[in-house]
């Protein structure tokens, strides 16, 4: 079931060529707009990749809602369907993260930890995939869901990351990993970023998985009761 959903998810996403094109180009715009300030460019790039992959995950799960119900009715596993679609989006996200790491490697030559940029982009992808699925559970229309994700990412950029409440946002960890990647003495940035990432990723993945099981659980219909005339006829 997981393999079948993985292939189906990739096939469905490959048919949305225009959406994939914009998802590929949007992080580039985020990066180029601040390329003169390398730490901001890398930070903006991670947010752009996060929004793009979260939106792709949203599209995948919204489009599959009715199909998943039909598959569940004939014995499909909600867990298998969930994992298959998540892995399909995740594989695309990893490919995009690696591609943009190549862009950064070709344009930034003074980073003390260039490999940290790859870690940063992969973390953004792993957070974005279940985040998009969770938004798809709450908002069943693609446009409204994409705007909700854009709102979250805008808050991520606008709120002062030093404030305690900034840690409630899903991609706060990317700020810490950015600090670790570009500063010679990052302090506890790596530990703080990894801890926040692991907690948030685990929470999003478990919540979305449980919500999928609840949404797709089979409904048990009550047994029909015979009317008195039919009951007496059956006794005869």
PDB file of C-alpha atoms in Angstrom:
ATOM      1  CA  UNK A   1       0.000   0.000   0.000  1.00  0.00           C
ATOM      2  CA  UNK A   2       2.800   2.431   0.856  1.00  0.00           C
ATOM      3  CA  UNK A   3       4.596   1.792  -2.447  1.00  0.00           C
ATOM      4  CA  UNK A   4       1.365   2.111  -4.433  1.00  0.00           C
ATOM      5  CA  UNK A   5       0.465   5.396  -2.747  1.00  0.00           C
ATOM      6  CA  UNK A   6       4.016   6.647  -3.237  1.00  0.00           C
ATOM      7  CA  UNK A   7       3.840   6.019  -6.979  1.00  0.00           C
ATOM      8  CA  UNK A   8       0.316   7.431  -7.197  1.00  0.00           C
ATOM      9  CA  UNK A   9       1.349  10.534  -5.288  1.00  0.00           C
ATOM     10  CA  UNK A  10       4.328  11.147  -7.580  1.00  0.00           C
ATOM     11  CA  UNK A  11       2.119  10.645 -10.638  1.00  0.00           C
ATOM     12  CA  UNK A  12      -0.507  13.097  -9.408  1.00  0.00           C
ATOM     13  CA  UNK A  13       2.085  15.729  -8.541  1.00  0.00           C
ATOM     14  CA  UNK A  14       3.870  15.319 -11.879  1.00  0.00           C
ATOM     15  CA  UNK A  15       0.646  16.234 -13.672  1.00  0.00           C
ATOM     16  CA  UNK A  16       0.611  19.660 -11.968  1.00  0.00           C
ATOM     17  CA  UNK A  17       3.441  21.069 -14.052  1.00  0.00           C
ATOM     18  CA  UNK A  18       2.595  24.726 -13.531  1.00  0.00           C
ATOM     19  CA  UNK A  19       2.376  24.339  -9.756  1.00  0.00           C
ATOM     20  CA  UNK A  20       5.702  22.483  -9.744  1.00  0.00           C
ATOM     21  CA  UNK A  21       7.279  25.247 -11.830  1.00  0.00           C
ATOM     22  CA  UNK A  22       6.227  27.955  -9.394  1.00  0.00           C
ATOM     23  CA  UNK A  23       7.333  25.831  -6.453  1.00  0.00           C
ATOM     24  CA  UNK A  24      10.759  25.479  -8.057  1.00  0.00           C
ATOM     25  CA  UNK A  25      11.072  29.197  -8.842  1.00  0.00           C
ATOM     26  CA  UNK A  26       9.656  30.738  -5.658  1.00  0.00           C
ATOM     27  CA  UNK A  27      12.596  29.838  -3.363  1.00  0.00           C
ATOM     28  CA  UNK A  28      14.953  31.231  -5.988  1.00  0.00           C
ATOM     29  CA  UNK A  29      13.153  34.578  -5.795  1.00  0.00           C
ATOM     30  CA  UNK A  30      13.428  34.492  -1.995  1.00  0.00           C
ATOM     31  CA  UNK A  31      17.151  33.839  -2.307  1.00  0.00           C
ATOM     32  CA  UNK A  32      18.022  36.346  -5.005  1.00  0.00           C
ATOM     33  CA  UNK A  33      16.166  39.245  -3.401  1.00  0.00           C
ATOM     34  CA  UNK A  34      18.699  39.300  -0.519  1.00  0.00           C
ATOM     35  CA  UNK A  35      21.724  37.638  -2.088  1.00  0.00           C
ATOM     36  CA  UNK A  36      23.863  40.669  -1.202  1.00  0.00           C
ATOM     37  CA  UNK A  37      23.397  39.803   2.508  1.00  0.00           C
ATOM     38  CA  UNK A  38      24.313  36.125   2.663  1.00  0.00           C
ATOM     39  CA  UNK A  39      22.753  35.225   6.020  1.00  0.00           C
ATOM     40  CA  UNK A  40      19.418  36.803   5.061  1.00  0.00           C
ATOM     41  CA  UNK A  41      19.514  35.180   1.631  1.00  0.00           C
ATOM     42  CA  UNK A  42      20.018  31.735   3.162  1.00  0.00           C
ATOM     43  CA  UNK A  43      17.348  32.348   5.783  1.00  0.00           C
ATOM     44  CA  UNK A  44      14.863  33.529   3.146  1.00  0.00           C
ATOM     45  CA  UNK A  45      15.743  30.535   0.977  1.00  0.00           C
ATOM     46  CA  UNK A  46      14.897  28.081   3.754  1.00  0.00           C
ATOM     47  CA  UNK A  47      11.545  29.788   4.339  1.00  0.00           C
ATOM     48  CA  UNK A  48      10.845  29.768   0.595  1.00  0.00           C
ATOM     49  CA  UNK A  49      11.629  26.072   0.327  1.00  0.00           C
ATOM     50  CA  UNK A  50       9.489  25.398   3.395  1.00  0.00           C
ATOM     51  CA  UNK A  51       6.475  27.229   1.968  1.00  0.00           C
ATOM     52  CA  UNK A  52       6.852  25.601  -1.435  1.00  0.00           C
ATOM     53  CA  UNK A  53       7.027  22.036  -0.096  1.00  0.00           C
ATOM     54  CA  UNK A  54       4.273  22.632   2.473  1.00  0.00           C
ATOM     55  CA  UNK A  55       2.037  23.912  -0.335  1.00  0.00           C
ATOM     56  CA  UNK A  56       2.892  20.886  -2.467  1.00  0.00           C
ATOM     57  CA  UNK A  57       1.987  18.619   0.457  1.00  0.00           C
ATOM     58  CA  UNK A  58      -1.263  20.533   0.900  1.00  0.00           C
ATOM     59  CA  UNK A  59      -2.171  20.059  -2.778  1.00  0.00           C
ATOM     60  CA  UNK A  60      -1.400  16.346  -2.629  1.00  0.00           C
ATOM     61  CA  UNK A  61      -3.555  15.660   0.419  1.00  0.00           C
ATOM     62  CA  UNK A  62      -6.472  17.863  -0.637  1.00  0.00           C
ATOM     63  CA  UNK A  63      -6.609  16.227  -4.069  1.00  0.00           C
ATOM     64  CA  UNK A  64      -6.593  12.724  -2.574  1.00  0.00           C
ATOM     65  CA  UNK A  65      -9.368  13.163  -0.005  1.00  0.00           C
ATOM     66  CA  UNK A  66     -12.156  11.461  -1.970  1.00  0.00           C
ATOM     67  CA  UNK A  67      -9.894   8.776  -3.424  1.00  0.00           C
ATOM     68  CA  UNK A  68      -8.604   7.887   0.031  1.00  0.00           C
ATOM     69  CA  UNK A  69     -12.131   7.379   1.304  1.00  0.00           C
ATOM     70  CA  UNK A  70     -12.924   5.021  -1.543  1.00  0.00           C
ATOM     71  CA  UNK A  71      -9.712   3.087  -0.979  1.00  0.00           C
ATOM     72  CA  UNK A  72     -10.456   2.800   2.728  1.00  0.00           C
ATOM     73  CA  UNK A  73     -13.937   1.473   1.969  1.00  0.00           C
ATOM     74  CA  UNK A  74     -12.430  -1.453   0.046  1.00  0.00           C
ATOM     75  CA  UNK A  75      -9.860  -2.248   2.715  1.00  0.00           C
ATOM     76  CA  UNK A  76      -7.036   0.234   2.150  1.00  0.00           C
ATOM     77  CA  UNK A  77      -4.821   1.145   5.088  1.00  0.00           C
ATOM     78  CA  UNK A  78      -5.054   4.798   6.215  1.00  0.00           C
ATOM     79  CA  UNK A  79      -1.514   4.558   7.581  1.00  0.00           C
ATOM     80  CA  UNK A  80      -0.198   3.212   4.286  1.00  0.00           C
ATOM     81  CA  UNK A  81      -1.931   5.934   2.302  1.00  0.00           C
ATOM     82  CA  UNK A  82      -0.642   8.636   4.626  1.00  0.00           C
ATOM     83  CA  UNK A  83       2.956   7.391   4.569  1.00  0.00           C
ATOM     84  CA  UNK A  84       2.948   6.876   0.804  1.00  0.00           C
ATOM     85  CA  UNK A  85       1.838  10.426   0.064  1.00  0.00           C
ATOM     86  CA  UNK A  86       4.161  11.922   2.639  1.00  0.00           C
ATOM     87  CA  UNK A  87       7.123  10.034   1.151  1.00  0.00           C
ATOM     88  CA  UNK A  88       6.180  11.161  -2.371  1.00  0.00           C
ATOM     89  CA  UNK A  89       6.224  14.835  -1.367  1.00  0.00           C
ATOM     90  CA  UNK A  90       9.311  14.297   0.762  1.00  0.00           C
ATOM     91  CA  UNK A  91      11.281  12.823  -2.138  1.00  0.00           C
ATOM     92  CA  UNK A  92      10.477  15.863  -4.294  1.00  0.00           C
ATOM     93  CA  UNK A  93      11.383  18.160  -1.414  1.00  0.00           C
ATOM     94  CA  UNK A  94      14.744  16.478  -0.870  1.00  0.00           C
ATOM     95  CA  UNK A  95      15.545  16.830  -4.581  1.00  0.00           C
ATOM     96  CA  UNK A  96      14.685  20.543  -4.453  1.00  0.00           C
ATOM     97  CA  UNK A  97      16.747  21.027  -1.284  1.00  0.00           C
ATOM     98  CA  UNK A  98      19.785  19.389  -2.878  1.00  0.00           C
ATOM     99  CA  UNK A  99      19.367  21.504  -6.020  1.00  0.00           C
ATOM    100  CA  UNK A 100      19.243  24.727  -4.021  1.00  0.00           C
ATOM    101  CA  UNK A 101      22.204  23.656  -1.961  1.00  0.00           C
ATOM    102  CA  UNK A 102      24.082  23.515  -5.234  1.00  0.00           C
ATOM    103  CA  UNK A 103      22.960  27.074  -5.981  1.00  0.00           C
ATOM    104  CA  UNK A 104      24.216  28.277  -2.592  1.00  0.00           C
ATOM    105  CA  UNK A 105      27.502  26.408  -2.990  1.00  0.00           C
ATOM    106  CA  UNK A 106      28.040  28.098  -6.353  1.00  0.00           C
ATOM    107  CA  UNK A 107      27.247  31.628  -5.124  1.00  0.00           C
ATOM    108  CA  UNK A 108      28.480  31.702  -1.497  1.00  0.00           C
ATOM    109  CA  UNK A 109      32.170  31.089  -0.895  1.00  0.00           C
ATOM    110  CA  UNK A 110      32.770  32.433   2.599  1.00  0.00           C
ATOM    111  CA  UNK A 111      30.521  30.278   4.749  1.00  0.00           C
ATOM    112  CA  UNK A 112      32.341  28.540   7.615  1.00  0.00           C
ATOM    113  CA  UNK A 113      29.980  25.550   7.406  1.00  0.00           C
ATOM    114  CA  UNK A 114      28.680  25.159   3.880  1.00  0.00           C
ATOM    115  CA  UNK A 115      27.308  21.698   4.702  1.00  0.00           C
ATOM    116  CA  UNK A 116      25.111  23.345   7.314  1.00  0.00           C
ATOM    117  CA  UNK A 117      23.098  24.910   4.502  1.00  0.00           C
ATOM    118  CA  UNK A 118      22.149  21.437   3.266  1.00  0.00           C
ATOM    119  CA  UNK A 119      21.130  20.478   6.805  1.00  0.00           C
ATOM    120  CA  UNK A 120      19.075  23.663   6.992  1.00  0.00           C
ATOM    121  CA  UNK A 121      17.224  23.035   3.722  1.00  0.00           C
ATOM    122  CA  UNK A 122      16.535  19.386   4.553  1.00  0.00           C
ATOM    123  CA  UNK A 123      15.137  20.387   7.940  1.00  0.00           C
ATOM    124  CA  UNK A 124      12.847  22.896   6.236  1.00  0.00           C
ATOM    125  CA  UNK A 125      11.596  20.140   3.923  1.00  0.00           C
ATOM    126  CA  UNK A 126      11.006  17.615   6.722  1.00  0.00           C
ATOM    127  CA  UNK A 127       9.003  20.182   8.720  1.00  0.00           C
ATOM    128  CA  UNK A 128       7.053  21.396   5.692  1.00  0.00           C
ATOM    129  CA  UNK A 129       5.757  17.999   4.539  1.00  0.00           C
ATOM    130  CA  UNK A 130       3.639  17.163   7.648  1.00  0.00           C
ATOM    131  CA  UNK A 131       2.799  20.857   8.109  1.00  0.00           C
ATOM    132  CA  UNK A 132       1.149  20.985   4.688  1.00  0.00           C
ATOM    133  CA  UNK A 133      -0.713  17.755   5.413  1.00  0.00           C
ATOM    134  CA  UNK A 134      -1.981  19.152   8.721  1.00  0.00           C
ATOM    135  CA  UNK A 135      -3.259  22.321   7.057  1.00  0.00           C
ATOM    136  CA  UNK A 136      -4.991  20.120   4.451  1.00  0.00           C
ATOM    137  CA  UNK A 137      -6.849  18.409   7.317  1.00  0.00           C
ATOM    138  CA  UNK A 138      -8.078  21.756   8.621  1.00  0.00           C
ATOM    139  CA  UNK A 139      -8.672  23.627   5.351  1.00  0.00           C
ATOM    140  CA  UNK A 140     -10.022  21.542   2.485  1.00  0.00           C
ATOM    141  CA  UNK A 141      -9.539  24.110  -0.294  1.00  0.00           C
ATOM    142  CA  UNK A 142      -6.206  24.602  -1.973  1.00  0.00           C
ATOM    143  CA  UNK A 143      -6.261  28.401  -2.305  1.00  0.00           C
ATOM    144  CA  UNK A 144      -7.263  29.042   1.307  1.00  0.00           C
ATOM    145  CA  UNK A 145      -4.768  26.457   2.527  1.00  0.00           C
ATOM    146  CA  UNK A 146      -1.926  27.980   0.523  1.00  0.00           C
ATOM    147  CA  UNK A 147      -2.770  31.422   1.927  1.00  0.00           C
ATOM    148  CA  UNK A 148      -2.785  30.010   5.456  1.00  0.00           C
ATOM    149  CA  UNK A 149       0.692  28.569   4.892  1.00  0.00           C
ATOM    150  CA  UNK A 150       1.854  31.882   3.453  1.00  0.00           C
ATOM    151  CA  UNK A 151       0.570  33.592   6.593  1.00  0.00           C
ATOM    152  CA  UNK A 152       2.556  31.204   8.800  1.00  0.00           C
ATOM    153  CA  UNK A 153       5.742  31.756   6.795  1.00  0.00           C
ATOM    154  CA  UNK A 154       5.250  35.533   6.843  1.00  0.00           C
ATOM    155  CA  UNK A 155       5.001  35.402  10.628  1.00  0.00           C
ATOM    156  CA  UNK A 156       8.169  33.348  10.616  1.00  0.00           C
ATOM    157  CA  UNK A 157       9.995  36.219   8.934  1.00  0.00           C
ATOM    158  CA  UNK A 158       8.354  39.124  10.748  1.00  0.00           C
ATOM    159  CA  UNK A 159       8.370  37.992  14.385  1.00  0.00           C
ATOM    160  CA  UNK A 160      11.531  38.660  16.371  1.00  0.00           C
ATOM    161  CA  UNK A 161      13.147  35.185  16.681  1.00  0.00           C
ATOM    162  CA  UNK A 162      14.665  36.121  20.041  1.00  0.00           C
ATOM    163  CA  UNK A 163      11.219  36.268  21.671  1.00  0.00           C
ATOM    164  CA  UNK A 164      10.059  33.148  23.491  1.00  0.00           C
ATOM    165  CA  UNK A 165       6.763  32.970  21.580  1.00  0.00           C
ATOM    166  CA  UNK A 166       8.701  32.784  18.301  1.00  0.00           C
ATOM    167  CA  UNK A 167       9.590  29.205  19.251  1.00  0.00           C
ATOM    168  CA  UNK A 168       5.937  28.269  18.748  1.00  0.00           C
ATOM    169  CA  UNK A 169       6.351  28.723  15.011  1.00  0.00           C
ATOM    170  CA  UNK A 170       7.194  25.564  13.046  1.00  0.00           C
ATOM    171  CA  UNK A 171      10.401  26.756  11.388  1.00  0.00           C
ATOM    172  CA  UNK A 172      12.075  28.585  14.245  1.00  0.00           C
ATOM    173  CA  UNK A 173      14.767  25.905  14.135  1.00  0.00           C
ATOM    174  CA  UNK A 174      15.884  27.098  10.696  1.00  0.00           C
ATOM    175  CA  UNK A 175      16.977  30.398  12.227  1.00  0.00           C
ATOM    176  CA  UNK A 176      19.249  28.571  14.661  1.00  0.00           C
ATOM    177  CA  UNK A 177      20.712  26.341  11.964  1.00  0.00           C
ATOM    178  CA  UNK A 178      21.317  29.408   9.789  1.00  0.00           C
ATOM    179  CA  UNK A 179      23.269  30.941  12.675  1.00  0.00           C
ATOM    180  CA  UNK A 180      25.289  27.752  13.080  1.00  0.00           C
ATOM    181  CA  UNK A 181      26.061  27.573   9.350  1.00  0.00           C
ATOM    182  CA  UNK A 182      27.268  31.141   8.840  1.00  0.00           C
ATOM    183  CA  UNK A 183      28.904  32.177  12.145  1.00  0.00           C
ATOM    184  CA  UNK A 184      32.326  31.117  13.384  1.00  0.00           C
ATOM    185  CA  UNK A 185      31.121  30.969  17.014  1.00  0.00           C
ATOM    186  CA  UNK A 186      27.441  29.951  16.903  1.00  0.00           C
ATOM    187  CA  UNK A 187      27.188  28.956  20.573  1.00  0.00           C
ATOM    188  CA  UNK A 188      24.282  26.602  21.252  1.00  0.00           C
ATOM    189  CA  UNK A 189      22.551  27.293  17.930  1.00  0.00           C
ATOM    190  CA  UNK A 190      23.012  23.757  16.573  1.00  0.00           C
ATOM    191  CA  UNK A 191      21.666  22.066  19.706  1.00  0.00           C
ATOM    192  CA  UNK A 192      18.741  24.473  20.002  1.00  0.00           C
ATOM    193  CA  UNK A 193      17.860  24.096  16.338  1.00  0.00           C
ATOM    194  CA  UNK A 194      18.003  20.307  16.313  1.00  0.00           C
ATOM    195  CA  UNK A 195      15.966  20.014  19.515  1.00  0.00           C
ATOM    196  CA  UNK A 196      13.235  22.317  18.215  1.00  0.00           C
ATOM    197  CA  UNK A 197      13.209  20.518  14.860  1.00  0.00           C
ATOM    198  CA  UNK A 198      12.900  17.029  16.352  1.00  0.00           C
ATOM    199  CA  UNK A 199      10.121  18.025  18.745  1.00  0.00           C
ATOM    200  CA  UNK A 200       8.142  19.888  16.107  1.00  0.00           C
ATOM    201  CA  UNK A 201       8.613  17.249  13.413  1.00  0.00           C
ATOM    202  CA  UNK A 202       7.535  14.437  15.741  1.00  0.00           C
ATOM    203  CA  UNK A 203       4.494  16.406  16.922  1.00  0.00           C
ATOM    204  CA  UNK A 204       3.373  17.331  13.395  1.00  0.00           C
ATOM    205  CA  UNK A 205       3.893  13.812  12.058  1.00  0.00           C
ATOM    206  CA  UNK A 206       2.008  12.099  14.899  1.00  0.00           C
ATOM    207  CA  UNK A 207      -0.867  14.593  14.942  1.00  0.00           C
ATOM    208  CA  UNK A 208      -1.326  14.395  11.174  1.00  0.00           C
ATOM    209  CA  UNK A 209      -1.113  10.601  11.170  1.00  0.00           C
ATOM    210  CA  UNK A 210      -3.721  10.287  13.927  1.00  0.00           C
ATOM    211  CA  UNK A 211      -5.981  12.816  12.193  1.00  0.00           C
ATOM    212  CA  UNK A 212      -5.740  10.761   8.987  1.00  0.00           C
ATOM    213  CA  UNK A 213      -6.720   7.560  10.797  1.00  0.00           C
ATOM    214  CA  UNK A 214      -9.671   9.257  12.461  1.00  0.00           C
ATOM    215  CA  UNK A 215     -10.843  10.889   9.229  1.00  0.00           C
ATOM    216  CA  UNK A 216     -10.623   7.662   7.234  1.00  0.00           C
ATOM    217  CA  UNK A 217     -11.900   5.231   9.845  1.00  0.00           C
ATOM    218  CA  UNK A 218     -14.750   3.091   8.486  1.00  0.00           C
ATOM    219  CA  UNK A 219     -18.212   4.045   9.669  1.00  0.00           C
ATOM    220  CA  UNK A 220     -20.263   1.288  11.235  1.00  0.00           C
ATOM    221  CA  UNK A 221     -23.888   1.467  10.215  1.00  0.00           C
ATOM    222  CA  UNK A 222     -26.530   0.109  12.592  1.00  0.00           C
ATOM    223  CA  UNK A 223     -28.251  -3.077  11.567  1.00  0.00           C
ATOM    224  CA  UNK A 224     -31.651  -2.405  10.003  1.00  0.00           C
ATOM    225  CA  UNK A 225     -34.590  -3.420  12.161  1.00  0.00           C
ATOM    226  CA  UNK A 226     -37.412  -5.379  10.630  1.00  0.00           C
ATOM    227  CA  UNK A 227     -40.871  -3.885  10.895  1.00  0.00           C
ATOM    228  CA  UNK A 228     -43.476  -5.969  12.751  1.00  0.00           C
ATOM    229  CA  UNK A 229     -45.071  -7.309   9.536  1.00  0.00           C
ATOM    230  CA  UNK A 230     -41.759  -8.420   8.084  1.00  0.00           C
ATOM    231  CA  UNK A 231     -40.756  -9.938  11.435  1.00  0.00           C
ATOM    232  CA  UNK A 232     -43.913 -12.021  11.632  1.00  0.00           C
ATOM    233  CA  UNK A 233     -43.458 -13.117   8.045  1.00  0.00           C
ATOM    234  CA  UNK A 234     -39.892 -14.261   8.738  1.00  0.00           C
ATOM    235  CA  UNK A 235     -41.098 -16.265  11.764  1.00  0.00           C
ATOM    236  CA  UNK A 236     -43.590 -18.105   9.566  1.00  0.00           C
TER     237      UNK A 236
END
